Amino acid sequence: MTVLVVGGSGFLGAELLRQAVAAGHPTAATYATRPGSAPGVAWYDLDLRDPGRVEAVVADVGPRVIVNASSGEADWAVTAEGPVRLAMAAARSGSRLIHVSSDAVFSGARVHYEESCLPDPVSPYGAAKAAAETGVLLVHPDAVIARTSLIIGDGQSKHERVVHELVAGTRDGVLFTDDIRCPVHVADLAAALMELASGDASGVRHLGGSEALSRHDLGVLIAGRDGLDASRLRRGRRADTALPGALDVRLDSRATQRKLRTRLRGAHQFLTPEV
């Protein structure tokens, strides 16, 4: 199974590459600014805003499956339109497509979100991700839309770096007590995506961790794992700021979890130090 990881130089992309290569799959990856360092990977520069380049990369690689782990933040041309160009190329080449989306497509109005729930974004980023979902399924109905939540690793994720900087005093700010998500470990997420890639699943799938908790509570767990002084993590409320985005969004991943061998652990499971 030849695998193409779009956004292979990113946090999730790098873990996908590691697992694909370890499984013995011929593997290629794309990058926007600089290639990653994963061994055994063929690298291609790719701007998702360029339809000709998208077609050329897919044609050259000839992948059995494409996993889109790219992130263009709130850039509409990259985040909303780019995945649709990729889906069109995948459909024409007969490639499976696993498109990684986000819980940012939801407003938080109903808190608990099953896979049948329709997007109702309240931020520019969420709107772009929601538009991508619609476009991808329109041009490639057999694609998988894999919505996920806060991705945590073993020290390399953005949230983990923020916790370290806040404790060290090199960053000013608070961790919100009312901003609640279902964090997932990057290794669990990548394994679940690869499992979906090797099967015949299609449509919307939720891949969040099995536990909901606030960004502050998550920060305390990270500090505990890393031997940091959690008392230095100041509390705050997102509702008291002008930041766009939802407050409490909990992905219900149970339907997909029942069909997977990969366990999507909760944060206490993967962040609590072993005794």
Tab-separated table of C-alpha atoms in Angstrom:
chain	number	residue	atom	x	y	z
A	1	MET	CA	0.000	0.000	0.000
A	2	THR	CA	1.688	3.174	-1.191
A	3	VAL	CA	0.921	6.017	1.222
A	4	LEU	CA	1.086	9.746	0.549
A	5	VAL	CA	0.974	11.981	3.636
A	6	VAL	CA	0.102	15.575	2.795
A	7	GLY	CA	1.607	17.773	5.494
A	8	GLY	CA	4.223	15.181	6.376
A	9	SER	CA	6.546	17.705	8.014
A	10	GLY	CA	3.956	18.617	10.656
A	11	PHE	CA	3.422	17.109	14.100
A	12	LEU	CA	0.760	14.581	13.117
A	13	GLY	CA	2.286	14.049	9.687
A	14	ALA	CA	5.636	13.024	11.144
A	15	GLU	CA	3.995	10.353	13.301
A	16	LEU	CA	1.986	9.076	10.345
A	17	LEU	CA	5.206	8.725	8.368
A	18	ARG	CA	6.936	6.911	11.205
A	19	GLN	CA	4.123	4.382	11.449
A	20	ALA	CA	3.731	3.951	7.679
A	21	VAL	CA	7.444	3.281	7.183
A	22	ALA	CA	7.542	0.934	10.199
A	23	ALA	CA	4.672	-1.033	8.658
A	24	GLY	CA	6.665	-1.446	5.454
A	25	HIS	CA	4.512	0.759	3.229
A	26	PRO	CA	6.178	2.647	0.348
A	27	THR	CA	5.755	6.184	1.649
A	28	ALA	CA	5.841	9.721	0.235
A	29	ALA	CA	5.111	13.028	1.906
A	30	THR	CA	4.606	16.668	1.043
A	31	TYR	CA	5.802	19.853	2.702
A	32	ALA	CA	5.008	23.546	2.340
A	33	THR	CA	8.254	25.139	3.515
A	34	ARG	CA	10.832	22.455	4.286
A	35	PRO	CA	10.916	18.647	4.148
A	36	GLY	CA	10.964	16.564	7.288
A	37	SER	CA	13.735	14.212	8.306
A	38	ALA	CA	11.897	10.874	8.322
A	39	PRO	CA	14.048	8.180	6.700
A	40	GLY	CA	12.702	6.105	3.850
A	41	VAL	CA	10.319	8.835	2.672
A	42	ALA	CA	10.155	10.515	-0.754
A	43	TRP	CA	9.515	14.245	-0.257
A	44	TYR	CA	7.573	16.585	-2.555
A	45	ASP	CA	7.030	20.317	-2.203
A	46	LEU	CA	3.334	21.119	-2.456
A	47	ASP	CA	1.234	24.254	-2.330
A	48	LEU	CA	-2.393	23.170	-1.987
A	49	ARG	CA	-3.435	26.409	-3.683
A	50	ASP	CA	-1.867	25.156	-6.945
A	51	PRO	CA	-4.199	22.616	-8.615
A	52	GLY	CA	-1.615	21.710	-11.254
A	53	ARG	CA	0.976	20.853	-8.630
A	54	VAL	CA	-1.550	18.817	-6.631
A	55	GLU	CA	-2.351	16.744	-9.725
A	56	ALA	CA	1.329	16.326	-10.565
A	57	VAL	CA	2.326	15.062	-7.110
A	58	VAL	CA	-0.548	12.575	-6.926
A	59	ALA	CA	0.220	11.327	-10.434
A	60	ASP	CA	3.923	10.919	-9.676
A	61	VAL	CA	3.413	9.075	-6.368
A	62	GLY	CA	0.460	6.942	-7.501
A	63	PRO	CA	-0.698	6.362	-3.904
A	64	ARG	CA	-3.163	3.724	-2.816
A	65	VAL	CA	-4.138	6.062	-0.001
A	66	ILE	CA	-3.666	9.762	0.725
A	67	VAL	CA	-3.821	11.087	4.274
A	68	ASN	CA	-4.288	14.839	4.401
A	69	ALA	CA	-2.739	16.017	7.679
A	70	SER	CA	-1.966	19.529	6.436
A	71	SER	CA	-2.809	22.642	8.401
A	72	GLY	CA	-3.336	26.049	6.867
A	73	GLU	CA	-4.893	27.609	9.976
A	74	ALA	CA	-7.610	30.088	8.856
A	75	ASP	CA	-6.163	30.577	5.341
A	76	TRP	CA	-9.269	29.838	3.261
A	77	ALA	CA	-7.387	29.012	0.062
A	78	VAL	CA	-5.294	26.384	1.862
A	79	THR	CA	-7.624	25.029	4.551
A	80	ALA	CA	-10.983	25.158	2.750
A	81	GLU	CA	-10.143	24.956	-0.946
A	82	GLY	CA	-6.884	22.971	-0.872
A	83	PRO	CA	-8.404	19.710	0.422
A	84	VAL	CA	-11.050	19.850	-2.314
A	85	ARG	CA	-8.337	20.067	-4.980
A	86	LEU	CA	-6.630	17.121	-3.311
A	87	ALA	CA	-9.894	15.157	-3.181
A	88	MET	CA	-10.477	15.773	-6.895
A	89	ALA	CA	-6.986	14.479	-7.705
A	90	ALA	CA	-7.485	11.474	-5.417
A	91	ALA	CA	-10.817	10.615	-7.035
A	92	ARG	CA	-9.345	10.826	-10.531
A	93	SER	CA	-6.405	8.607	-9.567
A	94	GLY	CA	-8.547	6.060	-7.728
A	95	SER	CA	-6.809	6.768	-4.394
A	96	ARG	CA	-8.489	6.466	-1.019
A	97	LEU	CA	-8.519	9.757	0.882
A	98	ILE	CA	-8.404	10.248	4.636
A	99	HIS	CA	-8.958	13.939	5.352
A	100	VAL	CA	-8.139	15.085	8.891
A	101	SER	CA	-10.640	17.638	10.171
A	102	SER	CA	-11.242	19.239	13.550
A	103	ASP	CA	-13.714	19.695	16.382
A	104	ALA	CA	-13.474	23.403	15.465
A	105	VAL	CA	-16.334	22.781	13.021
A	106	PHE	CA	-18.694	22.847	16.023
A	107	SER	CA	-19.988	25.794	18.064
A	108	GLY	CA	-20.227	24.007	21.406
A	109	ALA	CA	-23.939	24.799	21.665
A	110	ARG	CA	-24.801	21.147	22.271
A	111	VAL	CA	-21.487	20.144	23.962
A	112	HIS	CA	-21.633	16.455	22.983
A	113	TYR	CA	-21.189	15.806	19.253
A	114	GLU	CA	-21.846	12.545	17.481
A	115	GLU	CA	-20.688	11.900	13.928
A	116	SER	CA	-24.136	12.702	12.525
A	117	CYS	CA	-24.057	16.262	13.903
A	118	LEU	CA	-23.877	18.992	11.270
A	119	PRO	CA	-21.088	21.585	11.516
A	120	ASP	CA	-21.972	25.001	12.945
A	121	PRO	CA	-18.584	26.772	13.234
A	122	VAL	CA	-18.098	30.048	15.090
A	123	SER	CA	-14.496	30.838	14.073
A	124	PRO	CA	-12.780	31.500	10.711
A	125	TYR	CA	-10.683	28.355	11.141
A	126	GLY	CA	-13.743	26.260	11.965
A	127	ALA	CA	-15.586	27.673	8.952
A	128	ALA	CA	-12.700	26.759	6.654
A	129	LYS	CA	-12.519	23.213	8.046
A	130	ALA	CA	-16.296	22.787	7.698
A	131	ALA	CA	-16.204	23.980	4.093
A	132	ALA	CA	-13.415	21.512	3.339
A	133	GLU	CA	-15.468	18.642	4.755
A	134	THR	CA	-18.413	19.483	2.500
A	135	GLY	CA	-16.265	19.924	-0.585
A	136	VAL	CA	-14.216	16.772	-0.045
A	137	LEU	CA	-17.283	14.529	0.300
A	138	LEU	CA	-18.929	16.202	-2.683
A	139	VAL	CA	-16.096	15.347	-5.099
A	140	HIS	CA	-14.909	12.131	-3.386
A	141	PRO	CA	-17.922	10.477	-1.683
A	142	ASP	CA	-15.838	7.497	-0.516
A	143	ALA	CA	-13.406	9.696	1.425
A	144	VAL	CA	-13.086	9.573	5.204
A	145	ILE	CA	-13.518	12.813	7.163
A	146	ALA	CA	-11.653	12.188	10.418
A	147	ARG	CA	-12.493	14.843	12.994
A	148	THR	CA	-10.131	15.035	15.924
A	149	SER	CA	-9.381	17.240	18.914
A	150	LEU	CA	-6.319	18.570	20.763
A	151	ILE	CA	-3.360	16.434	19.679
A	152	ILE	CA	-0.815	15.703	22.412
A	153	GLY	CA	2.503	13.892	22.096
A	154	ASP	CA	5.480	13.163	24.308
A	155	GLY	CA	6.533	16.767	24.692
A	156	GLN	CA	6.427	17.921	21.082
A	157	SER	CA	2.897	19.302	20.735
A	158	LYS	CA	2.039	22.994	20.832
A	159	HIS	CA	0.021	22.698	24.048
A	160	GLU	CA	2.847	20.882	25.816
A	161	ARG	CA	5.338	23.580	24.782
A	162	VAL	CA	2.958	26.268	26.049
A	163	VAL	CA	2.724	24.542	29.446
A	164	HIS	CA	6.515	24.434	29.754
A	165	GLU	CA	6.835	28.107	28.779
A	166	LEU	CA	4.145	29.191	31.249
A	167	VAL	CA	5.804	27.305	34.108
A	168	ALA	CA	9.234	28.689	33.177
A	169	GLY	CA	7.878	32.230	33.001
A	170	THR	CA	9.017	32.717	29.403
A	171	ARG	CA	5.419	33.100	28.309
A	172	ASP	CA	2.646	35.204	29.815
A	173	GLY	CA	-0.899	33.938	29.902
A	174	VAL	CA	-3.446	31.605	31.422
A	175	LEU	CA	-4.907	28.191	30.703
A	176	PHE	CA	-8.665	28.223	30.316
A	177	THR	CA	-10.868	26.279	32.713
A	178	ASP	CA	-13.952	26.556	30.479
A	179	ASP	CA	-12.324	25.505	27.182
A	180	ILE	CA	-13.025	21.764	27.126
A	181	ARG	CA	-11.957	19.222	24.516
A	182	CYS	CA	-11.170	15.502	24.150
A	183	PRO	CA	-7.356	15.398	23.803
A	184	VAL	CA	-5.868	12.505	21.853
A	185	HIS	CA	-2.325	11.146	21.777
A	186	VAL	CA	-0.643	11.619	18.410
A	187	ALA	CA	0.418	7.958	18.256
A	188	ASP	CA	-3.144	6.765	18.894
A	189	LEU	CA	-4.531	9.161	16.301
A	190	ALA	CA	-1.988	8.203	13.642
A	191	ALA	CA	-2.596	4.488	14.260
A	192	ALA	CA	-6.357	4.989	13.953
A	193	LEU	CA	-5.921	6.938	10.719
A	194	MET	CA	-3.695	4.228	9.263
A	195	GLU	CA	-6.238	1.623	10.306
A	196	LEU	CA	-8.997	3.545	8.521
A	197	ALA	CA	-6.725	3.946	5.501
A	198	SER	CA	-6.225	0.204	5.169
A	199	GLY	CA	-9.939	-0.595	5.390
A	200	ASP	CA	-13.043	0.408	3.477
A	201	ALA	CA	-14.496	3.027	5.819
A	202	SER	CA	-15.988	6.208	4.406
A	203	GLY	CA	-17.820	9.274	5.642
A	204	VAL	CA	-17.404	11.146	8.924
A	205	ARG	CA	-15.465	9.506	11.748
A	206	HIS	CA	-14.670	10.994	15.168
A	207	LEU	CA	-11.209	10.328	16.587
A	208	GLY	CA	-11.024	12.175	19.874
A	209	GLY	CA	-9.646	10.856	23.136
A	210	SER	CA	-11.998	9.046	25.492
A	211	GLU	CA	-11.909	11.774	28.158
A	212	ALA	CA	-13.054	15.401	28.158
A	213	LEU	CA	-11.142	17.965	30.208
A	214	SER	CA	-10.237	21.645	30.203
A	215	ARG	CA	-7.040	23.110	28.856
A	216	HIS	CA	-6.036	23.959	32.425
A	217	ASP	CA	-6.633	20.428	33.678
A	218	LEU	CA	-4.711	19.108	30.678
A	219	GLY	CA	-1.865	21.471	31.531
A	220	VAL	CA	-1.773	20.179	35.105
A	221	LEU	CA	-1.470	16.612	33.823
A	222	ILE	CA	1.354	17.595	31.472
A	223	ALA	CA	3.152	19.391	34.303
A	224	GLY	CA	2.786	16.355	36.542
A	225	ARG	CA	4.188	14.021	33.911
A	226	ASP	CA	7.142	16.317	33.250
A	227	GLY	CA	7.946	17.132	36.884
A	228	LEU	CA	6.927	20.783	36.609
A	229	ASP	CA	5.342	23.035	39.226
A	230	ALA	CA	1.670	23.007	38.181
A	231	SER	CA	0.876	25.808	40.653
A	232	ARG	CA	2.547	28.210	38.207
A	233	LEU	CA	-0.189	27.553	35.650
A	234	ARG	CA	-2.605	30.431	36.089
A	235	ARG	CA	-6.310	29.872	35.495
A	236	GLY	CA	-8.535	31.925	33.240
A	237	ARG	CA	-11.853	31.788	31.395
A	238	ARG	CA	-12.079	31.907	27.645
A	239	ALA	CA	-15.587	33.337	28.015
A	240	ASP	CA	-13.968	36.471	29.481
A	241	THR	CA	-11.906	37.056	26.316
A	242	ALA	CA	-12.707	38.099	22.746
A	243	LEU	CA	-11.064	35.008	21.256
A	244	PRO	CA	-13.193	33.383	18.537
A	245	GLY	CA	-14.156	29.754	18.842
A	246	ALA	CA	-16.256	27.360	20.852
A	247	LEU	CA	-15.953	26.682	24.569
A	248	ASP	CA	-17.080	23.136	25.372
A	249	VAL	CA	-16.857	20.683	22.446
A	250	ARG	CA	-16.747	16.961	23.209
A	251	LEU	CA	-16.382	14.598	20.277
A	252	ASP	CA	-18.301	11.370	20.777
A	253	SER	CA	-15.943	8.836	19.188
A	254	ARG	CA	-17.590	5.684	20.506
A	255	ALA	CA	-19.153	4.610	17.197
A	256	THR	CA	-15.810	4.607	15.406
A	257	GLN	CA	-13.925	3.270	18.420
A	258	ARG	CA	-16.078	0.135	18.375
A	259	LYS	CA	-14.801	-0.608	14.858
A	260	LEU	CA	-11.118	0.026	15.562
A	261	ARG	CA	-8.390	-2.122	17.084
A	262	THR	CA	-6.547	1.074	18.052
A	263	ARG	CA	-7.558	2.416	21.453
A	264	LEU	CA	-8.084	6.172	21.658
A	265	ARG	CA	-6.926	6.704	25.211
A	266	GLY	CA	-8.006	9.506	27.514
A	267	ALA	CA	-5.512	12.100	28.743
A	268	HIS	CA	-5.222	10.597	32.233
A	269	GLN	CA	-4.209	7.302	30.624
A	270	PHE	CA	-1.408	8.679	28.477
A	271	LEU	CA	-0.202	11.508	30.707
A	272	THR	CA	-0.194	9.971	34.180
A	273	PRO	CA	3.347	8.855	35.103
A	274	GLU	CA	3.771	5.157	35.604
A	275	VAL	CA	4.519	4.208	39.204
